[in-house]
Tab-separated table of C-alpha atoms and ligand atoms in Angstrom:
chain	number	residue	atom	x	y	z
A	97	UNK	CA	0.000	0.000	0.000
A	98	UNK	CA	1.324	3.396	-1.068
A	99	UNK	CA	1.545	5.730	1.530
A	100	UNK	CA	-0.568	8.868	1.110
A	101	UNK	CA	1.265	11.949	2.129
A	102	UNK	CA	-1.283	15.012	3.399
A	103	UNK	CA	0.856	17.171	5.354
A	104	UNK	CA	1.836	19.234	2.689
A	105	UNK	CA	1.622	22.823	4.473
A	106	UNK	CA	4.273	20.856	6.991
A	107	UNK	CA	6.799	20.478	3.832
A	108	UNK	CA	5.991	19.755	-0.424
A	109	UNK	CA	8.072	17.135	-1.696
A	110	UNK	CA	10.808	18.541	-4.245
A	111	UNK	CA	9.774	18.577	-7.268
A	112	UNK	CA	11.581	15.950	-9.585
A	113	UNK	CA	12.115	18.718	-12.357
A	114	UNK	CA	13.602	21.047	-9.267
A	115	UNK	CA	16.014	18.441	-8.384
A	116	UNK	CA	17.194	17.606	-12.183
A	117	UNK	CA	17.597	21.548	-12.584
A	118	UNK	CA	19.613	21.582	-9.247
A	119	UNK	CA	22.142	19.269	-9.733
A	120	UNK	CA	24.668	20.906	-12.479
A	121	UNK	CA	24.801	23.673	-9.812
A	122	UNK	CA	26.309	21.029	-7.412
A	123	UNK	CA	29.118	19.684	-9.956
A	124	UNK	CA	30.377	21.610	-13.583
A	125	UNK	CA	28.688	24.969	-12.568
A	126	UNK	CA	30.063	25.077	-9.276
A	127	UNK	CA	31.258	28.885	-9.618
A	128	UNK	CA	30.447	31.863	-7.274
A	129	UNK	CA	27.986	33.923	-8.724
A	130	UNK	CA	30.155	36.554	-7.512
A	131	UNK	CA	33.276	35.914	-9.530
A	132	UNK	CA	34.653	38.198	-12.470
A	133	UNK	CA	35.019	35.092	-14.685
A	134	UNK	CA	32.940	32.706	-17.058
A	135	UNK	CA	32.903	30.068	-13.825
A	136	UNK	CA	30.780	32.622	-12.219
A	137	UNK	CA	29.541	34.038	-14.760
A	138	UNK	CA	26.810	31.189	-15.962
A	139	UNK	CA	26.094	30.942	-12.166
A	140	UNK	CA	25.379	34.484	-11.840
A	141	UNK	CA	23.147	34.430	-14.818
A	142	UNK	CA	21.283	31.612	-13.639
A	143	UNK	CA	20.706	33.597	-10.079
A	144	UNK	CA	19.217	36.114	-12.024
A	145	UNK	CA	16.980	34.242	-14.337
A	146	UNK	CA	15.743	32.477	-10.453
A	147	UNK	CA	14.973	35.835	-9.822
A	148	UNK	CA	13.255	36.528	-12.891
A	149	UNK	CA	10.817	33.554	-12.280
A	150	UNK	CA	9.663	34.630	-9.113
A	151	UNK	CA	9.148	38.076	-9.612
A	152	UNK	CA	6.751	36.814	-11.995
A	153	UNK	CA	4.969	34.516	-9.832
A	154	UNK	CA	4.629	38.222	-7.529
A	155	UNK	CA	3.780	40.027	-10.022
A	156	UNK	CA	6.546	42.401	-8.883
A	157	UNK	CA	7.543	45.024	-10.609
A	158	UNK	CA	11.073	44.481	-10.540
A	159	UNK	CA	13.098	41.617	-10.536
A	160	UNK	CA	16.143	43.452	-8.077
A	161	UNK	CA	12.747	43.691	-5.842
A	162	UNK	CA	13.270	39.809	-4.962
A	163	UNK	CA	15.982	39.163	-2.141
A	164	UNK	CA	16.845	35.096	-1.511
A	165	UNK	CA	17.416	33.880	2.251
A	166	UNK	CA	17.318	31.331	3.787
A	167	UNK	CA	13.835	30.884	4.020
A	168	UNK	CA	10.447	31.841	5.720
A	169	UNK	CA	11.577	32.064	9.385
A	170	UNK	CA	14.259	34.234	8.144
A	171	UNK	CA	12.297	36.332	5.822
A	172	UNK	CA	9.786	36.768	8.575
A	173	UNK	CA	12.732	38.106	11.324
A	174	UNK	CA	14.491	40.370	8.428
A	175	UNK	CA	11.191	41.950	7.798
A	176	UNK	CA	10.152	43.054	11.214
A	177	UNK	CA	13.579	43.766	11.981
A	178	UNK	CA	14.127	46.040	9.276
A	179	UNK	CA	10.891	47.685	9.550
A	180	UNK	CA	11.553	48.787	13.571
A	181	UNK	CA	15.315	49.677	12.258
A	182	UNK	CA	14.249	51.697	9.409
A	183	UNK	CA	11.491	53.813	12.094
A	184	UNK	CA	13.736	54.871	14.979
A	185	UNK	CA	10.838	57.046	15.935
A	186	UNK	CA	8.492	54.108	16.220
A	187	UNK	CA	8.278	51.697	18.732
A	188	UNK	CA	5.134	49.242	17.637
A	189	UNK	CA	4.262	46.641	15.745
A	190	UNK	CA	1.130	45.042	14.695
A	191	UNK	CA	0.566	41.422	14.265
A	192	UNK	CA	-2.191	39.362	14.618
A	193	UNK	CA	-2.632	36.115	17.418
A	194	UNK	CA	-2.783	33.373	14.588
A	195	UNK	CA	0.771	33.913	12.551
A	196	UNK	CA	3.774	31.211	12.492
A	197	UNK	CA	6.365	31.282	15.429
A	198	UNK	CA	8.625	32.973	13.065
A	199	UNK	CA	6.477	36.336	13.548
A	200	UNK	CA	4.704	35.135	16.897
A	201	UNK	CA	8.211	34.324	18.980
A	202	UNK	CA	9.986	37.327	17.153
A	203	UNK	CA	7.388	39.632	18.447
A	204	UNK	CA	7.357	38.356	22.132
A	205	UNK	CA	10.901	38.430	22.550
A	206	UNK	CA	10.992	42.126	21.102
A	207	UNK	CA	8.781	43.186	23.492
A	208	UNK	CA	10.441	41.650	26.537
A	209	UNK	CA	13.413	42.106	25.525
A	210	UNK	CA	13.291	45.268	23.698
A	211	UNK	CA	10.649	46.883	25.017
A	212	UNK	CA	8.950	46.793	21.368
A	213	UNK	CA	4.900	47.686	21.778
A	214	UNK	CA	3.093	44.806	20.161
A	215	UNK	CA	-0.051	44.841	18.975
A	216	UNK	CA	-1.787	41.099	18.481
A	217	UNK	CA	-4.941	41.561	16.673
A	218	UNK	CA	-7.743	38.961	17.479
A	219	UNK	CA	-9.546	36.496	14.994
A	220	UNK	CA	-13.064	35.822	15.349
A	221	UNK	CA	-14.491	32.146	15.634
A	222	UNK	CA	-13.748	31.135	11.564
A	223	UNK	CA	-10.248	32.978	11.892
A	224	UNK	CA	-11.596	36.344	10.577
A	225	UNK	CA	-9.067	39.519	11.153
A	226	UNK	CA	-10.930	42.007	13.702
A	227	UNK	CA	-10.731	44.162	11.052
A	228	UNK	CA	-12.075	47.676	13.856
A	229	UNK	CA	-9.429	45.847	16.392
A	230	UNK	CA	-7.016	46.467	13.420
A	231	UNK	CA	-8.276	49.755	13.041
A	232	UNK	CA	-7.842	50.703	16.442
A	233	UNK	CA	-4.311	49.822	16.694
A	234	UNK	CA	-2.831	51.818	13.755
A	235	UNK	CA	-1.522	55.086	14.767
A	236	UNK	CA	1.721	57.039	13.789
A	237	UNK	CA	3.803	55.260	16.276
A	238	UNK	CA	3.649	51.753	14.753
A	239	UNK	CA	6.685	50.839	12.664
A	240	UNK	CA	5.527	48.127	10.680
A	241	UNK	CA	2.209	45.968	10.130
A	242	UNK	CA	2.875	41.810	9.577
A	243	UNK	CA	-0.088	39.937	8.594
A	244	UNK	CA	-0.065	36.455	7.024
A	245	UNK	CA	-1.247	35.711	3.731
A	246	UNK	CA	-2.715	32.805	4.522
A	247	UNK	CA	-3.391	30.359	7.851
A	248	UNK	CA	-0.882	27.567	7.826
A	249	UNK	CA	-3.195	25.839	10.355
A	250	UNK	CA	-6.757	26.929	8.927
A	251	UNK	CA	-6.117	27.783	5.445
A	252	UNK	CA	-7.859	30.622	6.285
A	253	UNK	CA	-6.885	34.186	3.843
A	254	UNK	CA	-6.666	37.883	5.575
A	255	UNK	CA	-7.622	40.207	2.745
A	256	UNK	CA	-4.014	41.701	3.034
A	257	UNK	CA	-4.456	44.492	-0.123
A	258	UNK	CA	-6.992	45.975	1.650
A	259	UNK	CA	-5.048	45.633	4.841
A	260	UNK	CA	-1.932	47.188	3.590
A	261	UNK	CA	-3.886	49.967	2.710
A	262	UNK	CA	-4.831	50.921	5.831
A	263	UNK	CA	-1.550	50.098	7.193
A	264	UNK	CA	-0.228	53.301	4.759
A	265	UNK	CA	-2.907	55.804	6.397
A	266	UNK	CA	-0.874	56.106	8.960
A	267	UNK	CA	2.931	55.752	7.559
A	268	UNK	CA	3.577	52.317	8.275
A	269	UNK	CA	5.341	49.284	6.771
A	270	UNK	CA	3.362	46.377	5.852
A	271	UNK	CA	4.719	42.888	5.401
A	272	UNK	CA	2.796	40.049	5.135
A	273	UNK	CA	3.967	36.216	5.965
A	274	UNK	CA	2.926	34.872	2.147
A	275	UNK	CA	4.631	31.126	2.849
A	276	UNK	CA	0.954	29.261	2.508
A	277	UNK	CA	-0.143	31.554	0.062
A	278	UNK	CA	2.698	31.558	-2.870
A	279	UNK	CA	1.852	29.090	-5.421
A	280	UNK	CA	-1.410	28.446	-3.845
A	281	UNK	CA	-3.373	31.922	-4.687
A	282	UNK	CA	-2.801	34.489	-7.277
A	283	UNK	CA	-0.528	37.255	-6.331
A	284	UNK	CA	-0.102	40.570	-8.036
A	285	UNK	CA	2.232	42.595	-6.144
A	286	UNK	CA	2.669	45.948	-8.225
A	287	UNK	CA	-1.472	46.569	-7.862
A	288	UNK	CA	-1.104	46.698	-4.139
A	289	UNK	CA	0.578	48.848	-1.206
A	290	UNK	CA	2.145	45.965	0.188
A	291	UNK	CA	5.732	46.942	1.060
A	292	UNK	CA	7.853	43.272	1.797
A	293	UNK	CA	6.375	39.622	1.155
A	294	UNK	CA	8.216	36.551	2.808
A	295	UNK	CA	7.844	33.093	1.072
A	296	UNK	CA	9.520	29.509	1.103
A	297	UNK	CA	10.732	26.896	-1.164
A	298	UNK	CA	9.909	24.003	0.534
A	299	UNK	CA	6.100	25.179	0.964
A	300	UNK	CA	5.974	25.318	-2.714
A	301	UNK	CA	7.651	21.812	-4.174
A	302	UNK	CA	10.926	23.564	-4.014
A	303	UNK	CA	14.271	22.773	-1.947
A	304	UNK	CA	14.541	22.964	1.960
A	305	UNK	CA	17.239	26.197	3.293
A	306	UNK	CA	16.205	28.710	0.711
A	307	UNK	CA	13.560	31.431	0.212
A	308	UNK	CA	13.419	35.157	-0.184
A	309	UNK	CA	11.870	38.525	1.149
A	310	UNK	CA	10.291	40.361	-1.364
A	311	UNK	CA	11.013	44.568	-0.701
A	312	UNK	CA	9.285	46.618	-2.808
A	313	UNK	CA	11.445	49.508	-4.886
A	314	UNK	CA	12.334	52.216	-2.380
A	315	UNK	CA	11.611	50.974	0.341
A	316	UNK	CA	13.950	51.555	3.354
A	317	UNK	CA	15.932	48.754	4.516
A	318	UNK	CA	18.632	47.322	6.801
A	319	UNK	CA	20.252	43.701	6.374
A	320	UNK	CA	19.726	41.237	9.062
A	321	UNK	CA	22.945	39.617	7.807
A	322	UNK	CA	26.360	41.696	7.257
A	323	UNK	CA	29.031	40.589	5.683
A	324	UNK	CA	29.427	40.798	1.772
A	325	UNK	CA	27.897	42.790	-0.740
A	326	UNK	CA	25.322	39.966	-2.121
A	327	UNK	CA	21.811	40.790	-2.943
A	328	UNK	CA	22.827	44.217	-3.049
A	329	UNK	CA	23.458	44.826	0.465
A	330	UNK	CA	20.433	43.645	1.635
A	331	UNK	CA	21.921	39.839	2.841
A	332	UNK	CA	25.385	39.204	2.443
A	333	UNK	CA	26.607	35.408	2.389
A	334	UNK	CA	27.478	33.598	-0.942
A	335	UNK	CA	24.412	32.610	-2.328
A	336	UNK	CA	22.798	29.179	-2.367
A	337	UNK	CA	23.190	28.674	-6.016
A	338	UNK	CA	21.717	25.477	-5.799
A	339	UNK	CA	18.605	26.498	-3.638
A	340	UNK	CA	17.855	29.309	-5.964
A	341	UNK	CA	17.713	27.644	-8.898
A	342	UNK	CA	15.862	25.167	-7.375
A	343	UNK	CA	12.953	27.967	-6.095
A	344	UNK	CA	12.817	29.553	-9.314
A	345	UNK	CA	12.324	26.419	-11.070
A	346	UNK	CA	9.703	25.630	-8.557
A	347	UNK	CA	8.263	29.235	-8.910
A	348	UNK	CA	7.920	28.341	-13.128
A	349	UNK	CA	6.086	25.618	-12.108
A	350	UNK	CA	4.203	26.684	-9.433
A	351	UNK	CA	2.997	29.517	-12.140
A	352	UNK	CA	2.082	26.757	-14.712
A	353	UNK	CA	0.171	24.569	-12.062
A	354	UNK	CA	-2.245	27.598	-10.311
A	355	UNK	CA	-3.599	28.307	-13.999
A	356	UNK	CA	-4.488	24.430	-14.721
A	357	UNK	CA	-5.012	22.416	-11.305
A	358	UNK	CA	-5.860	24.732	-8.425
A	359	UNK	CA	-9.744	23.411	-9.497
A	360	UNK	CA	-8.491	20.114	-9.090
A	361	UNK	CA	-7.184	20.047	-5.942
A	362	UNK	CA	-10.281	22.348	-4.697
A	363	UNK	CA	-12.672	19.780	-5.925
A	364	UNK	CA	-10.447	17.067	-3.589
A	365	UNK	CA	-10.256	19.110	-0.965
A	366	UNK	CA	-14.028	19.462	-0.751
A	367	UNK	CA	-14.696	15.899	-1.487
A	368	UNK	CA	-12.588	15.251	1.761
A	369	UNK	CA	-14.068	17.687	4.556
A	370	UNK	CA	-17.704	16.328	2.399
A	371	UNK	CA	-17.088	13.064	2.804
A	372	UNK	CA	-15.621	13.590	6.517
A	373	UNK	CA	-19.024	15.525	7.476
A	374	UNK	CA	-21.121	12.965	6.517
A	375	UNK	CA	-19.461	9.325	7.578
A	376	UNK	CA	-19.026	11.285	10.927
A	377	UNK	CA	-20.414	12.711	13.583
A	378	UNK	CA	-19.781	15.287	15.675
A	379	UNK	CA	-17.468	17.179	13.635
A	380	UNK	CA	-16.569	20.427	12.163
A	381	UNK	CA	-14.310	22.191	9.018
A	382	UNK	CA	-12.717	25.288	11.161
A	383	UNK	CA	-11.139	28.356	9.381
A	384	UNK	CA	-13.198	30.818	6.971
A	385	UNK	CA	-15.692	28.811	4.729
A	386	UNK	CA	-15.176	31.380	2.557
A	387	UNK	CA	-11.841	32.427	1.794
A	388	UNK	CA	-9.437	29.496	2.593
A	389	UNK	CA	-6.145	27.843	0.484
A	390	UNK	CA	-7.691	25.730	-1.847
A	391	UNK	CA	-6.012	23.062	-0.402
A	392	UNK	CA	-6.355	23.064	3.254
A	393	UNK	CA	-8.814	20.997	5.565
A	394	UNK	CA	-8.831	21.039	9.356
A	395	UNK	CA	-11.269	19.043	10.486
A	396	UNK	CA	-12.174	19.267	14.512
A	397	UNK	CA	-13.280	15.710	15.511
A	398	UNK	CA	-15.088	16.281	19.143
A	399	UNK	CA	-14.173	14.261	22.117
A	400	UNK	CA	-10.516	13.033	21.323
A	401	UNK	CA	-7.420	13.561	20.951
A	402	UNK	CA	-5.620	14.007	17.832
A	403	UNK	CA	-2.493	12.762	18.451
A	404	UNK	CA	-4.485	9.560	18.975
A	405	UNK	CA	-5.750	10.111	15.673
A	406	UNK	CA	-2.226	10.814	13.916
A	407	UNK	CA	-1.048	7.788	15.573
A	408	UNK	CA	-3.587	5.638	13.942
A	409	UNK	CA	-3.511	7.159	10.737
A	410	UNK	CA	-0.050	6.762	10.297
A	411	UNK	CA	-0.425	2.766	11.020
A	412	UNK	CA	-2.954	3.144	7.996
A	413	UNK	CA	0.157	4.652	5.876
A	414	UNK	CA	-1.508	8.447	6.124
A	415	UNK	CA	0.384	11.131	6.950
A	416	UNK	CA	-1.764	14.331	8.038
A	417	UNK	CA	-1.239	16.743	11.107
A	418	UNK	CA	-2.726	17.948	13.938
A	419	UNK	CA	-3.672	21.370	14.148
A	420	UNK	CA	-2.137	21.191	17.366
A	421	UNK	CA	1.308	22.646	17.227
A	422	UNK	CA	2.168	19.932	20.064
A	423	UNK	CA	6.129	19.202	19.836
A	424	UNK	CA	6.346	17.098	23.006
A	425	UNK	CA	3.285	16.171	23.773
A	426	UNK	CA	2.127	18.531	26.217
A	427	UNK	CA	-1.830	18.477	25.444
A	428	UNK	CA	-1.790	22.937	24.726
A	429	UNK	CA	-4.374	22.887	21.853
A	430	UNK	CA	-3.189	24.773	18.787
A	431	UNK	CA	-3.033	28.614	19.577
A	432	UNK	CA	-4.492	29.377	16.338
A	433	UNK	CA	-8.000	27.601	17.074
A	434	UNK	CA	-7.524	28.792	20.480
A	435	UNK	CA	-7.356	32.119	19.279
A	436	UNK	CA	-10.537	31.742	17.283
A	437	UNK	CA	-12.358	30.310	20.251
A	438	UNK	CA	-12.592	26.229	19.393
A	439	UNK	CA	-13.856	24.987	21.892
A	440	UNK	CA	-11.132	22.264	23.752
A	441	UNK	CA	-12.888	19.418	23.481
A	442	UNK	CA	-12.862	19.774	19.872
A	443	UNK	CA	-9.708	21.698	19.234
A	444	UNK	CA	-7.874	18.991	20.902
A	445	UNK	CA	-9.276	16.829	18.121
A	446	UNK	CA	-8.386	18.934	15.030
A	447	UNK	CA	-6.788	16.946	12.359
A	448	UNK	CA	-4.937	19.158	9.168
A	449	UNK	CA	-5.590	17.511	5.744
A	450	UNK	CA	-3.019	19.550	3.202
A	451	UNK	CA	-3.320	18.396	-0.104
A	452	UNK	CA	-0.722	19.352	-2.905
A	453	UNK	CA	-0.915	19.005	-6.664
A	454	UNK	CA	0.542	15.329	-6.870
A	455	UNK	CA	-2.630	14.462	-4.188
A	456	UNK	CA	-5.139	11.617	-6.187
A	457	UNK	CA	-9.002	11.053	-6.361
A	458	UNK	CA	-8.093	7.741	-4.955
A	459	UNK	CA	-6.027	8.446	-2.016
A	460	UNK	CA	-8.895	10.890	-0.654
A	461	UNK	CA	-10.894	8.053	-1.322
A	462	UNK	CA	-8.627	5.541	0.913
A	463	UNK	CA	-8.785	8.358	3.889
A	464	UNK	CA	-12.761	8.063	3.602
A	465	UNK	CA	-12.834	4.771	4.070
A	466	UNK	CA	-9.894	5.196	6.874
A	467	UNK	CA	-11.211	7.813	9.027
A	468	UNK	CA	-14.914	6.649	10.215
A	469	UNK	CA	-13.188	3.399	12.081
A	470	UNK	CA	-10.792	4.990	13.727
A	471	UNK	CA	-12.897	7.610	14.456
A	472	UNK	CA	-15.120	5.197	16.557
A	473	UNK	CA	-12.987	3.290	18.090
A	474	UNK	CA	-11.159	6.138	19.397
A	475	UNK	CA	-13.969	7.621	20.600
A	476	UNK	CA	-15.282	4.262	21.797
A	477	UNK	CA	-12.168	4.660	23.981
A	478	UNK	CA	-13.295	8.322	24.977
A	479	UNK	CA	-14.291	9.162	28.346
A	480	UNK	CA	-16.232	11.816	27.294
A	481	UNK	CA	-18.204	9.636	24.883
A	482	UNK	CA	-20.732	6.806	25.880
A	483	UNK	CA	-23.152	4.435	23.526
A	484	UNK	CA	-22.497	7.186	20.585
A	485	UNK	CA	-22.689	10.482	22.256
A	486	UNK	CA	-20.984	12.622	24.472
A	487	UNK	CA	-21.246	12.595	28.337
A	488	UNK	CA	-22.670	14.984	30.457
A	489	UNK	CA	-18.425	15.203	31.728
A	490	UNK	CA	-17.735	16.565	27.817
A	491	UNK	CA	-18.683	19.769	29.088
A	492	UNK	CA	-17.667	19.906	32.217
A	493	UNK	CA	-15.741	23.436	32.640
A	494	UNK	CA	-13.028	21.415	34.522
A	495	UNK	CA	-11.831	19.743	31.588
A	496	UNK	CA	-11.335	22.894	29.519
B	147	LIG	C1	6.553	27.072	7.075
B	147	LIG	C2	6.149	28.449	7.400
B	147	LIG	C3	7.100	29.412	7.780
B	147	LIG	C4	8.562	29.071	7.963
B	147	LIG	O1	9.220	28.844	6.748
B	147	LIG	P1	10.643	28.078	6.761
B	147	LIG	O2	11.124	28.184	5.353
B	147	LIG	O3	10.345	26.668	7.153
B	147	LIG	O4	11.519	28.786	7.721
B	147	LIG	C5	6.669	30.685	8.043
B	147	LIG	N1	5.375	31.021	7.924
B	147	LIG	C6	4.429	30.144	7.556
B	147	LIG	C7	3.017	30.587	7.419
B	147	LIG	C8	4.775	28.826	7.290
B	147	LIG	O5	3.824	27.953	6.936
């Protein structure tokens, strides 16, 4: 039985065709891009044809507009870091309670450390921006604005256009966290106000290590990383020649695949959190119903834990993940349905489905027929749950 990989907003497998155009920068084309001769030369052009690709998949308006790192965590730091760096006068930042640790643990430690003002802007119950909260926290003192594209948990999309707008009312610098969204939903950066955009390879069938922060012409900067003069200023280090190639192949193809198969994988999706609804009870798609990744399901199965279902799963050869961002098994529900109000005794259930363009009819079909056992005899197993429904102890206030 092949095993069915859904964890695809965890990591993409690389692309085959990334790999193959990879590899002659590991052996004859070895050169640093840097280098005043033909060894460096080819490499330097093939940096900036990398470069080329993904301004397209922006729709930037400038390919110099497109700095490589090492990949979303970094992007994310740089950003913030730049915009507080860039605004000596300002001392906030506005965020939201649902973004990736790489913005999340950033902006605590600023303001413990730093004493950095921090503005986390709640999400309402489907993982909807409080859009007067938002409002409310602008004001001439905050430095920049970071907002993710999309939910890495939920799948769930902050109208960010419309939220950089606002952002520029009052002076300040908007990022946004793109990582889920690149290759996923269409992006047109030169029709909006938003100033820097971080994304990731490895999110988008591309290598692990590499990625790249996305400043918009004229924008005022500083480097996170000093040293040479690469990327013009703005990160020194010899480039991953290897990596970039690698992203902007993956950024040609992730072009090529959102105008032909984002339908597709839509239609899966559906099919899945469908199919889910009905074989079970007592459970619920979270995130906006609305406006959510095309390819994201988390599914909150009431009355058990997920783990429990992961474990299980992965006996059945399917790999998904638990919106619970659980490392060592502490039993902290996800912050990200907490934030949006889940209640525990289903947010400790949430299971992430993340389908990918190389996901199959059939192997949604093989977690349908999966799920509804385990399901049962989990719950079977539950003490919260009794001859097919929930105990009176399920909502007992001591639990939660
Ligand atoms: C994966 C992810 C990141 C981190 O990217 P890395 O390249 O793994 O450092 C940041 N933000 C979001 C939303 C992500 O999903």
């Amino acid at each position: 039985m092949q095993p069915i990989y859904l964890d695809n907003n965890a990591t993409t497998r690389t692309d085959p065709r990334v790999v193959e155009a990879m590899l002659p920068y590991f052996t004859e084309q070895f050169g640093n891009a840097s280098s005043m001769h033909a060894f460096g030369a080819d490499v330097g052009a093939a940096v900036g044809a990398a470069r080329h690709s993904l301004q397209a998949l922006l729709g930037a308006e400038f390919d110099h507009e497109v700095v490589f790192t090492s990949g979303g965590t970094e992007s994310d730091n740089t950003a913030i870091l730049a915009g507080l760096r860039v605004m000596p006068d300002r001392n906030e930042v506005v965020t939201s309670t649902v973004e990736h640790p790489a913005v999340l643990s950033l902006c605590d430690w600023l303001e413990r450390n730093e004493g950095v003002v921090v503005h986390r802007i709640p999400v309402d119950s489907q993982g909807r921006l409080d859009i007067d909260a938002y409002r409310a926290a602008l004001s001439d003192r905050v430095a920049v604005v970071s907002l993710m594209w999309a939910n890495n948990e939920t799948g769930t999309i902050f109208p960010v256009e419309g939220l950089a707008d606002l952002a520029k009312e009052v002076g300040a610098l908007f990022h946004t966290d793109a990582v889920q969204a690149v290759g996923k939903v269409a992006i047109n950066l030169k029709d909006t106000a938003i100033d820097m955009l971080s994304l990731s390879g490895h999110k988008l069938h591309g290598p692990k290590g590499i990625g790249a922060l996305y400043v918009r012409r004229g924008t005022r900067f500083r480097s996170l990383v000093r040293g040479g003069h690469q990327e013009r200023g703005r990160r020194a280090g010899t480039e991953n020649v290897p990596g970039i190639v690698g992203l902007g192949r993956a950024a040609e193809l992730a072009a090529a695949y959102m105008a032909d198969e984002t339908t597709r994988v839509r239609d899966l999706r559906d099919r899945l959190e469908q199919g889910l609804l009905q074989r079970i009870g007592n459970c619920f798609v979270t995130g906006d119903p609305l406006d959510r990744l095309p390819n994201t399901a988390n599914v909150a199965f009431e009355y058990i834990e997920g783990e429990a279902i992961l474990l299980l799963l992965n006996k059945a050869g399917i790999a998904a993940s638990s919106g619970s961002a659980c490392t060592s098994g502490s039993l902290e529900p996800s912050h990200v349905l907490r934030a949006m109000d889940v209640p525990f005794t289903a947010a400790h259930g949430a299971i992430r489905f993340s389908l990918s363009r190389e996901t199959t009819a059939p192997e949604i079909d093989r977690v349908l027929e999966e799920m509804p056992p385990i399901i049962a005899r989990l719950r079977e197993l539950s003490p919260f749950w009794t001859d097919g429904t929930p105990t009176a102890d399920a909502f007992n206030p001591a639990y939660a």
